Amino acid sequence: MKAIIPAAGLGTRFLPATRCMPKELLPVLNKPILQYVVEEALEPEGVDGVVIVNSHDKPEIERYFSVDENFENMLRSRGKDSAADEVHAAASLPVSFVYQDEPRGLGHAVHCAAEAVGDEPFFVLLGDYFVPDRQMCVRMEQVSREHNGASVIAVAPVPADQVSRYGIIAGECVGSLPGTDATGENEGAVWKISGLVEKPKPEDAPSHLFIVGRYLLSHRVMDLLATQTPGAGNEIQLTDSMERLLAEEDMYALVVDPDEGCDTGTPVAWAATNARMALSDPELAVAFREELGERGAALLG
Ligand code: UTP
């Protein structure tokens, strides 16, 4: 089974930084966001490779995941072996590329990988969001197995006054992850989805569970995407094809902790993710606070 990572977007919320630098290669500490996502994508047992959907305007992404012996040798000749090892490890990840000619939406990007995933189900992981402990997709795979290989998406609770910013699910709680007895909108609960509602008004929202950017989908979605007409924002929306899938197949949602993953899609989210990653490592946390100095540390509170 393959995992698809769409990374061909324009990254407009990050301009001007993304004029010459793909958003997905921005670093969190010393590693590009996309490498965290690739490593996470490879964690579920069933995944044997990653397909990155790239844009021809972002050749740096393919370069990053390609072995460059000259560069590695140069590093080694200067005694920088551990840096050379890290560069080599990143370049050796099982990653292949397909190209999206223009950013026509997430659904369109996913469909660009149709041939690469073959006849199997596939994961989709958004290229600007990652889960540090890499376990979200592993648990989604577990839920799928328990429901005869059905599609499973990750959802997280959001305050009622914020539902209008997200894609929200309708449905009912039908169980929980093995080993937990979670119910309702609590972490670990499993829902059977009956509908998907884009950006509902608070009074119309069928739940407070939003789609967080991790999908394990039946291959049938690829057929539906092939005939998908543009939706919101005149883009081919993945959720529109998932909505059509619901008429044919069961689909489930796993409730996850909203803070489990790190968003990097906007400058503020990216900065917060860098701080979180630095502060969650005991050694780095000390160095980070020192770098902030007294004034900076006081700002953190
Ligand atoms: P986003 O909407 O967050 O990324 O898509 P974006 O479009 O690059 O960002 P803004 O809104 O202009 O700032 C989530 C992921 O899907 C990819 C993006 O690269 C990002 O990793 N994507 C989005 C595609 O690959 N193709 C598309 O047509 C749209």
mmCIF file of C-alpha atoms and ligand atoms in Angstrom:
data_model
loop_
_atom_site.group_PDB
_atom_site.id
_atom_site.type_symbol
_atom_site.label_atom_id
_atom_site.label_comp_id
_atom_site.label_asym_id
_atom_site.label_seq_id
_atom_site.Cartn_x
_atom_site.Cartn_y
_atom_site.Cartn_z
ATOM 1 C CA MET A 1 0.000 0.000 0.000
ATOM 2 C CA LYS A 2 1.181 3.512 -0.783
ATOM 3 C CA ALA A 3 0.844 6.782 1.123
ATOM 4 C CA ILE A 4 0.224 9.906 -0.943
ATOM 5 C CA ILE A 5 1.572 13.247 0.243
ATOM 6 C CA PRO A 6 0.229 16.203 -1.768
ATOM 7 C CA ALA A 7 2.901 18.905 -1.803
ATOM 8 C CA ALA A 8 2.186 20.818 -5.011
ATOM 9 C CA GLY A 9 0.287 23.774 -3.526
ATOM 10 C CA LEU A 10 1.298 27.402 -3.886
ATOM 11 C CA GLY A 11 1.877 28.085 -0.203
ATOM 12 C CA THR A 12 0.396 31.567 -0.576
ATOM 13 C CA ARG A 13 -0.089 32.020 3.164
ATOM 14 C CA PHE A 14 3.683 31.881 3.491
ATOM 15 C CA LEU A 15 4.581 34.434 0.835
ATOM 16 C CA PRO A 16 7.017 35.989 0.283
ATOM 17 C CA ALA A 17 9.077 33.139 1.880
ATOM 18 C CA THR A 18 7.578 30.554 -0.484
ATOM 19 C CA ARG A 19 8.380 32.523 -3.634
ATOM 20 C CA CYS A 20 11.601 30.507 -4.057
ATOM 21 C CA MET A 21 11.271 27.919 -1.275
ATOM 22 C CA PRO A 22 8.611 25.178 -1.123
ATOM 23 C CA LYS A 23 6.514 25.481 2.023
ATOM 24 C CA GLU A 24 6.949 21.733 2.603
ATOM 25 C CA LEU A 25 10.746 22.092 2.812
ATOM 26 C CA LEU A 26 10.687 24.787 5.484
ATOM 27 C CA PRO A 27 12.568 23.359 8.466
ATOM 28 C CA VAL A 28 11.219 22.442 11.850
ATOM 29 C CA LEU A 29 14.478 22.555 13.771
ATOM 30 C CA ASN A 30 16.958 20.988 11.324
ATOM 31 C CA LYS A 31 14.581 18.801 9.297
ATOM 32 C CA PRO A 32 12.148 19.795 6.536
ATOM 33 C CA ILE A 33 8.466 19.471 7.418
ATOM 34 C CA LEU A 34 8.034 17.034 4.537
ATOM 35 C CA GLN A 35 10.585 14.606 5.954
ATOM 36 C CA TYR A 36 8.588 14.371 9.188
ATOM 37 C CA VAL A 37 5.497 13.612 7.069
ATOM 38 C CA VAL A 38 7.304 10.966 4.972
ATOM 39 C CA GLU A 39 8.653 9.239 8.101
ATOM 40 C CA GLU A 40 5.175 9.290 9.626
ATOM 41 C CA ALA A 41 3.654 7.898 6.406
ATOM 42 C CA LEU A 42 6.004 4.900 6.506
ATOM 43 C CA GLU A 43 5.029 3.930 10.057
ATOM 44 C CA PRO A 44 1.840 1.851 9.407
ATOM 45 C CA GLU A 45 2.645 -1.799 8.776
ATOM 46 C CA GLY A 46 0.879 -1.893 5.405
ATOM 47 C CA VAL A 47 2.730 1.058 3.831
ATOM 48 C CA ASP A 48 5.684 0.177 1.590
ATOM 49 C CA GLY A 49 6.290 3.489 -0.144
ATOM 50 C CA VAL A 50 5.399 7.150 -0.367
ATOM 51 C CA VAL A 51 4.217 9.025 -3.446
ATOM 52 C CA ILE A 52 4.797 12.757 -3.263
ATOM 53 C CA VAL A 53 2.597 14.873 -5.524
ATOM 54 C CA ASN A 54 4.906 17.656 -6.546
ATOM 55 C CA SER A 55 4.822 20.709 -8.794
ATOM 56 C CA HIS A 56 7.385 21.330 -11.540
ATOM 57 C CA ASP A 57 7.913 24.728 -9.896
ATOM 58 C CA LYS A 58 9.298 23.001 -6.790
ATOM 59 C CA PRO A 59 12.228 20.864 -8.075
ATOM 60 C CA GLU A 60 14.015 21.306 -4.729
ATOM 61 C CA ILE A 61 11.678 18.709 -3.202
ATOM 62 C CA GLU A 62 12.803 15.901 -5.523
ATOM 63 C CA ARG A 63 16.402 17.009 -5.138
ATOM 64 C CA TYR A 64 16.147 16.742 -1.357
ATOM 65 C CA PHE A 65 15.033 13.103 -1.611
ATOM 66 C CA SER A 66 17.759 12.128 -4.146
ATOM 67 C CA VAL A 67 21.173 10.736 -3.205
ATOM 68 C CA ASP A 68 24.040 13.120 -4.025
ATOM 69 C CA GLU A 69 27.290 11.178 -3.544
ATOM 70 C CA ASN A 70 29.531 14.137 -4.360
ATOM 71 C CA PHE A 71 27.923 16.214 -1.643
ATOM 72 C CA GLU A 72 28.090 13.367 0.892
ATOM 73 C CA ASN A 73 31.755 12.691 0.051
ATOM 74 C CA MET A 74 32.578 16.356 0.456
ATOM 75 C CA LEU A 75 30.983 16.321 3.925
ATOM 76 C CA ARG A 76 32.895 13.144 4.867
ATOM 77 C CA SER A 77 36.217 14.591 3.640
ATOM 78 C CA ARG A 78 35.625 17.432 6.123
ATOM 79 C CA GLY A 79 34.960 15.027 8.978
ATOM 80 C CA LYS A 80 31.212 15.711 8.973
ATOM 81 C CA ASP A 81 30.195 12.056 8.915
ATOM 82 C CA SER A 82 27.086 12.305 11.031
ATOM 83 C CA ALA A 83 25.754 15.145 8.825
ATOM 84 C CA ALA A 84 26.542 13.022 5.736
ATOM 85 C CA ASP A 85 24.683 10.081 7.326
ATOM 86 C CA GLU A 86 21.622 12.230 7.971
ATOM 87 C CA VAL A 87 21.625 13.603 4.423
ATOM 88 C CA HIS A 88 21.990 10.077 3.036
ATOM 89 C CA ALA A 89 19.200 8.681 5.250
ATOM 90 C CA ALA A 90 16.763 11.362 4.034
ATOM 91 C CA ALA A 91 17.715 10.795 0.394
ATOM 92 C CA SER A 92 17.284 7.031 0.752
ATOM 93 C CA LEU A 93 13.683 7.079 1.993
ATOM 94 C CA PRO A 94 11.330 5.065 -0.292
ATOM 95 C CA VAL A 95 9.805 8.075 -2.024
ATOM 96 C CA SER A 96 8.601 8.435 -5.619
ATOM 97 C CA PHE A 97 7.181 11.448 -7.407
ATOM 98 C CA VAL A 98 4.223 12.331 -9.590
ATOM 99 C CA TYR A 99 3.519 15.831 -10.851
ATOM 100 C CA GLN A 100 0.461 18.083 -10.717
ATOM 101 C CA ASP A 101 0.624 20.576 -13.576
ATOM 102 C CA GLU A 102 -1.281 23.254 -11.726
ATOM 103 C CA PRO A 103 -2.731 23.393 -8.200
ATOM 104 C CA ARG A 104 -6.372 22.549 -8.914
ATOM 105 C CA GLY A 105 -7.213 21.354 -5.419
ATOM 106 C CA LEU A 106 -6.477 18.523 -3.005
ATOM 107 C CA GLY A 107 -8.709 16.045 -4.842
ATOM 108 C CA HIS A 108 -6.955 16.766 -8.114
ATOM 109 C CA ALA A 109 -3.550 16.363 -6.450
ATOM 110 C CA VAL A 110 -4.545 12.983 -4.989
ATOM 111 C CA HIS A 111 -5.852 11.785 -8.352
ATOM 112 C CA CYS A 112 -2.457 12.558 -9.933
ATOM 113 C CA ALA A 113 -1.168 9.554 -7.930
ATOM 114 C CA ALA A 114 -3.902 7.163 -9.173
ATOM 115 C CA GLU A 115 -1.584 4.985 -11.258
ATOM 116 C CA ALA A 116 1.138 4.974 -8.617
ATOM 117 C CA VAL A 117 -1.151 3.489 -5.928
ATOM 118 C CA GLY A 118 -2.455 0.654 -8.139
ATOM 119 C CA ASP A 119 -5.640 -1.148 -7.077
ATOM 120 C CA GLU A 120 -5.022 -0.870 -3.355
ATOM 121 C CA PRO A 121 -6.358 1.389 -0.629
ATOM 122 C CA PHE A 122 -4.071 4.299 0.124
ATOM 123 C CA PHE A 123 -3.252 6.851 2.793
ATOM 124 C CA VAL A 124 -3.291 10.604 2.182
ATOM 125 C CA LEU A 125 -1.209 12.783 4.496
ATOM 126 C CA LEU A 126 -1.259 16.550 3.991
ATOM 127 C CA GLY A 127 2.249 17.834 3.378
ATOM 128 C CA ASP A 128 2.087 20.723 5.847
ATOM 129 C CA TYR A 129 1.001 18.870 9.003
ATOM 130 C CA PHE A 130 2.821 16.147 10.927
ATOM 131 C CA VAL A 131 2.354 13.946 13.989
ATOM 132 C CA PRO A 132 5.554 13.731 16.076
ATOM 133 C CA ASP A 133 4.908 10.248 17.538
ATOM 134 C CA ARG A 134 3.773 8.958 14.084
ATOM 135 C CA GLN A 135 1.002 6.834 15.583
ATOM 136 C CA MET A 136 -2.146 8.422 14.109
ATOM 137 C CA CYS A 137 -2.067 6.507 10.806
ATOM 138 C CA VAL A 138 -1.115 3.305 12.652
ATOM 139 C CA ARG A 139 -4.312 3.563 14.709
ATOM 140 C CA MET A 140 -6.373 4.411 11.621
ATOM 141 C CA GLU A 141 -5.065 1.227 9.982
ATOM 142 C CA GLN A 142 -6.151 -0.705 13.081
ATOM 143 C CA VAL A 143 -9.699 0.725 12.863
ATOM 144 C CA SER A 144 -9.857 -0.077 9.154
ATOM 145 C CA ARG A 145 -8.849 -3.690 9.825
ATOM 146 C CA GLU A 146 -11.613 -3.999 12.420
ATOM 147 C CA HIS A 147 -14.154 -2.816 9.826
ATOM 148 C CA ASN A 148 -13.281 -5.064 6.891
ATOM 149 C CA GLY A 149 -10.795 -2.677 5.322
ATOM 150 C CA ALA A 150 -13.198 0.300 5.216
ATOM 151 C CA SER A 151 -12.020 3.874 4.686
ATOM 152 C CA VAL A 152 -11.048 5.704 7.887
ATOM 153 C CA ILE A 153 -10.304 9.377 8.419
ATOM 154 C CA ALA A 154 -8.899 11.146 11.472
ATOM 155 C CA VAL A 155 -11.098 13.792 13.096
ATOM 156 C CA ALA A 156 -10.630 15.995 16.150
ATOM 157 C CA PRO A 157 -13.013 18.049 18.298
ATOM 158 C CA VAL A 158 -13.114 21.786 17.737
ATOM 159 C CA PRO A 159 -14.932 24.438 19.864
ATOM 160 C CA ALA A 160 -18.486 25.111 18.645
ATOM 161 C CA ASP A 161 -17.709 28.684 17.571
ATOM 162 C CA GLN A 162 -14.941 27.459 15.211
ATOM 163 C CA VAL A 163 -16.777 24.770 13.217
ATOM 164 C CA SER A 164 -17.355 27.182 10.322
ATOM 165 C CA ARG A 165 -13.604 27.089 9.540
ATOM 166 C CA TYR A 166 -13.470 23.349 8.885
ATOM 167 C CA GLY A 167 -14.867 20.279 7.140
ATOM 168 C CA ILE A 168 -17.121 18.636 9.756
ATOM 169 C CA ILE A 169 -18.449 15.069 9.854
ATOM 170 C CA ALA A 170 -21.991 13.849 10.500
ATOM 171 C CA GLY A 171 -22.626 10.385 11.905
ATOM 172 C CA GLU A 172 -22.693 8.479 15.160
ATOM 173 C CA CYS A 173 -20.225 6.914 17.548
ATOM 174 C CA VAL A 174 -20.222 3.148 17.003
ATOM 175 C CA GLY A 175 -17.315 2.000 19.143
ATOM 176 C CA SER A 176 -13.784 2.785 20.167
ATOM 177 C CA LEU A 177 -10.191 1.819 19.570
ATOM 178 C CA PRO A 178 -9.373 -1.583 21.061
ATOM 179 C CA GLY A 179 -8.236 -1.146 24.647
ATOM 180 C CA THR A 180 -10.168 2.093 25.192
ATOM 181 C CA ASP A 181 -13.793 2.736 26.079
ATOM 182 C CA ALA A 182 -13.997 6.228 24.576
ATOM 183 C CA THR A 183 -17.410 7.511 23.576
ATOM 184 C CA GLY A 184 -18.865 10.609 21.884
ATOM 185 C CA GLU A 185 -16.303 13.130 20.711
ATOM 186 C CA ASN A 186 -13.556 11.853 23.012
ATOM 187 C CA GLU A 187 -10.155 10.653 21.845
ATOM 188 C CA GLY A 188 -10.279 7.026 20.740
ATOM 189 C CA ALA A 189 -13.979 7.006 19.790
ATOM 190 C CA VAL A 190 -14.841 5.543 16.388
ATOM 191 C CA TRP A 191 -17.686 7.025 14.354
ATOM 192 C CA LYS A 192 -19.577 5.716 11.353
ATOM 193 C CA ILE A 193 -19.797 8.674 8.998
ATOM 194 C CA SER A 194 -23.096 9.575 7.345
ATOM 195 C CA GLY A 195 -22.092 12.885 5.762
ATOM 196 C CA LEU A 196 -19.413 15.554 5.371
ATOM 197 C CA VAL A 197 -20.266 19.233 5.693
ATOM 198 C CA GLU A 198 -17.850 21.943 4.533
ATOM 199 C CA LYS A 199 -17.631 24.944 6.877
ATOM 200 C CA PRO A 200 -21.109 24.745 8.511
ATOM 201 C CA LYS A 201 -22.633 27.537 10.609
ATOM 202 C CA PRO A 202 -22.396 26.609 14.332
ATOM 203 C CA GLU A 203 -26.176 26.068 14.527
ATOM 204 C CA ASP A 204 -26.126 23.731 11.494
ATOM 205 C CA ALA A 205 -23.055 21.674 12.470
ATOM 206 C CA PRO A 206 -23.893 17.957 12.800
ATOM 207 C CA SER A 207 -20.905 17.442 15.178
ATOM 208 C CA HIS A 208 -17.809 19.283 16.385
ATOM 209 C CA LEU A 209 -15.441 16.853 14.708
ATOM 210 C CA PHE A 210 -13.247 18.276 11.944
ATOM 211 C CA ILE A 211 -11.148 16.430 9.383
ATOM 212 C CA VAL A 212 -7.512 16.838 10.399
ATOM 213 C CA GLY A 213 -5.636 15.815 7.221
ATOM 214 C CA ARG A 214 -5.058 12.071 7.578
ATOM 215 C CA TYR A 215 -7.092 9.740 5.358
ATOM 216 C CA LEU A 216 -7.031 5.988 4.675
ATOM 217 C CA LEU A 217 -9.180 5.600 1.589
ATOM 218 C CA SER A 218 -10.662 2.864 -0.525
ATOM 219 C CA HIS A 219 -9.278 2.721 -4.053
ATOM 220 C CA ARG A 220 -12.788 3.521 -5.310
ATOM 221 C CA VAL A 221 -12.113 7.185 -4.407
ATOM 222 C CA MET A 222 -9.688 7.349 -7.333
ATOM 223 C CA ASP A 223 -12.478 6.383 -9.795
ATOM 224 C CA LEU A 224 -14.753 8.999 -8.262
ATOM 225 C CA LEU A 225 -12.049 11.673 -8.410
ATOM 226 C CA ALA A 226 -11.645 10.991 -12.141
ATOM 227 C CA THR A 227 -15.149 12.364 -12.722
ATOM 228 C CA GLN A 228 -15.220 14.898 -9.903
ATOM 229 C CA THR A 229 -16.418 18.360 -10.918
ATOM 230 C CA PRO A 230 -14.896 21.436 -9.242
ATOM 231 C CA GLY A 231 -16.494 22.417 -5.927
ATOM 232 C CA ALA A 232 -15.674 25.071 -3.318
ATOM 233 C CA GLY A 233 -13.117 27.611 -4.547
ATOM 234 C CA ASN A 234 -13.526 26.118 -8.047
ATOM 235 C CA GLU A 235 -11.129 23.354 -6.967
ATOM 236 C CA ILE A 236 -11.472 19.559 -7.198
ATOM 237 C CA GLN A 237 -12.212 18.737 -3.577
ATOM 238 C CA LEU A 238 -11.275 15.393 -2.018
ATOM 239 C CA THR A 239 -14.213 15.671 0.389
ATOM 240 C CA ASP A 240 -16.681 15.874 -2.552
ATOM 241 C CA SER A 241 -15.528 12.457 -3.796
ATOM 242 C CA MET A 242 -15.539 11.073 -0.246
ATOM 243 C CA GLU A 243 -19.146 12.257 0.070
ATOM 244 C CA ARG A 244 -19.979 10.301 -3.101
ATOM 245 C CA LEU A 245 -18.133 7.259 -1.735
ATOM 246 C CA LEU A 246 -20.483 7.285 1.272
ATOM 247 C CA ALA A 247 -23.359 6.323 -1.032
ATOM 248 C CA GLU A 248 -21.472 3.130 -1.964
ATOM 249 C CA GLU A 249 -19.273 2.140 0.979
ATOM 250 C CA ASP A 250 -19.054 2.499 4.763
ATOM 251 C CA MET A 251 -16.602 5.055 6.061
ATOM 252 C CA TYR A 252 -15.373 5.526 9.622
ATOM 253 C CA ALA A 253 -13.696 8.296 11.604
ATOM 254 C CA LEU A 254 -11.253 7.939 14.470
ATOM 255 C CA VAL A 255 -11.353 10.766 17.028
ATOM 256 C CA VAL A 256 -7.838 11.986 17.821
ATOM 257 C CA ASP A 257 -6.442 14.583 20.218
ATOM 258 C CA PRO A 258 -6.454 17.950 18.380
ATOM 259 C CA ASP A 259 -2.971 18.642 19.791
ATOM 260 C CA GLU A 260 -1.513 15.340 18.610
ATOM 261 C CA GLY A 261 -0.331 16.820 15.315
ATOM 262 C CA CYS A 262 1.624 19.946 14.452
ATOM 263 C CA ASP A 263 0.306 22.372 11.839
ATOM 264 C CA THR A 264 2.831 24.267 9.753
ATOM 265 C CA GLY A 265 0.518 25.774 7.129
ATOM 266 C CA THR A 266 0.823 29.383 8.317
ATOM 267 C CA PRO A 267 3.788 31.357 9.670
ATOM 268 C CA VAL A 268 2.344 31.454 13.195
ATOM 269 C CA ALA A 269 1.522 27.718 13.205
ATOM 270 C CA TRP A 270 4.992 26.939 11.870
ATOM 271 C CA ALA A 271 6.683 29.115 14.517
ATOM 272 C CA ALA A 272 4.590 27.473 17.262
ATOM 273 C CA THR A 273 5.517 24.021 15.933
ATOM 274 C CA ASN A 274 9.224 24.874 16.038
ATOM 275 C CA ALA A 275 8.852 26.064 19.641
ATOM 276 C CA ARG A 276 6.855 22.955 20.585
ATOM 277 C CA MET A 277 9.420 20.592 19.037
ATOM 278 C CA ALA A 278 12.305 22.396 20.749
ATOM 279 C CA LEU A 279 10.564 22.502 24.119
ATOM 280 C CA SER A 280 9.475 18.850 24.012
ATOM 281 C CA ASP A 281 13.083 17.619 23.919
ATOM 282 C CA PRO A 282 14.600 18.007 27.411
ATOM 283 C CA GLU A 283 18.119 18.872 26.164
ATOM 284 C CA LEU A 284 16.958 21.205 23.418
ATOM 285 C CA ALA A 285 14.478 22.863 25.762
ATOM 286 C CA VAL A 286 17.321 24.110 27.958
ATOM 287 C CA ALA A 287 19.258 25.436 24.953
ATOM 288 C CA PHE A 288 16.081 26.983 23.513
ATOM 289 C CA ARG A 289 15.325 28.896 26.710
ATOM 290 C CA GLU A 290 18.936 30.086 26.865
ATOM 291 C CA GLU A 291 18.718 31.355 23.279
ATOM 292 C CA LEU A 292 15.490 33.174 24.095
ATOM 293 C CA GLY A 293 17.264 35.027 26.878
ATOM 294 C CA GLU A 294 15.345 36.479 29.797
ATOM 295 C CA ARG A 295 13.187 38.749 27.693
ATOM 296 C CA GLY A 296 12.194 36.013 25.243
ATOM 297 C CA ALA A 297 11.548 33.460 28.000
ATOM 298 C CA ALA A 298 9.348 36.005 29.812
ATOM 299 C CA LEU A 299 7.241 36.219 26.635
ATOM 300 C CA LEU A 300 6.652 32.454 26.777
ATOM 301 C CA GLY A 301 5.221 32.875 30.282
HETATM 302 P P1 UTP B 1 -3.022 23.822 1.555
HETATM 303 O O1 UTP B 1 -4.221 24.482 1.004
HETATM 304 O O2 UTP B 1 -2.783 23.928 3.024
HETATM 305 O O3 UTP B 1 -1.667 24.323 0.854
HETATM 306 O O4 UTP B 1 -3.006 22.311 1.107
HETATM 307 P P2 UTP B 1 -1.415 25.483 -0.157
HETATM 308 O O5 UTP B 1 -2.514 25.574 -1.152
HETATM 309 O O6 UTP B 1 -0.044 25.298 -0.680
HETATM 310 O O7 UTP B 1 -1.387 26.715 0.845
HETATM 311 P P3 UTP B 1 -1.970 28.193 0.724
HETATM 312 O O8 UTP B 1 -3.423 28.066 1.117
HETATM 313 O O9 UTP B 1 -1.754 28.680 -0.680
HETATM 314 O O10 UTP B 1 -1.165 28.946 1.728
HETATM 315 C C1 UTP B 1 -2.577 21.230 1.943
HETATM 316 C C2 UTP B 1 -1.512 20.402 1.220
HETATM 317 O O11 UTP B 1 -2.001 20.003 -0.066
HETATM 318 C C3 UTP B 1 -1.108 20.381 -1.097
HETATM 319 C C4 UTP B 1 -0.266 21.530 -0.529
HETATM 320 O O12 UTP B 1 1.035 21.546 -1.118
HETATM 321 C C5 UTP B 1 -0.229 21.218 0.963
HETATM 322 O O13 UTP B 1 0.890 20.409 1.311
HETATM 323 N N1 UTP B 1 -1.869 20.765 -2.317
HETATM 324 C C6 UTP B 1 -2.907 21.650 -2.237
HETATM 325 C C7 UTP B 1 -1.537 20.211 -3.538
HETATM 326 O O14 UTP B 1 -0.614 19.378 -3.632
HETATM 327 N N2 UTP B 1 -2.223 20.590 -4.654
HETATM 328 C C8 UTP B 1 -3.249 21.463 -4.609
HETATM 329 O O15 UTP B 1 -3.852 21.754 -5.684
HETATM 330 C C9 UTP B 1 -3.590 22.012 -3.360
#
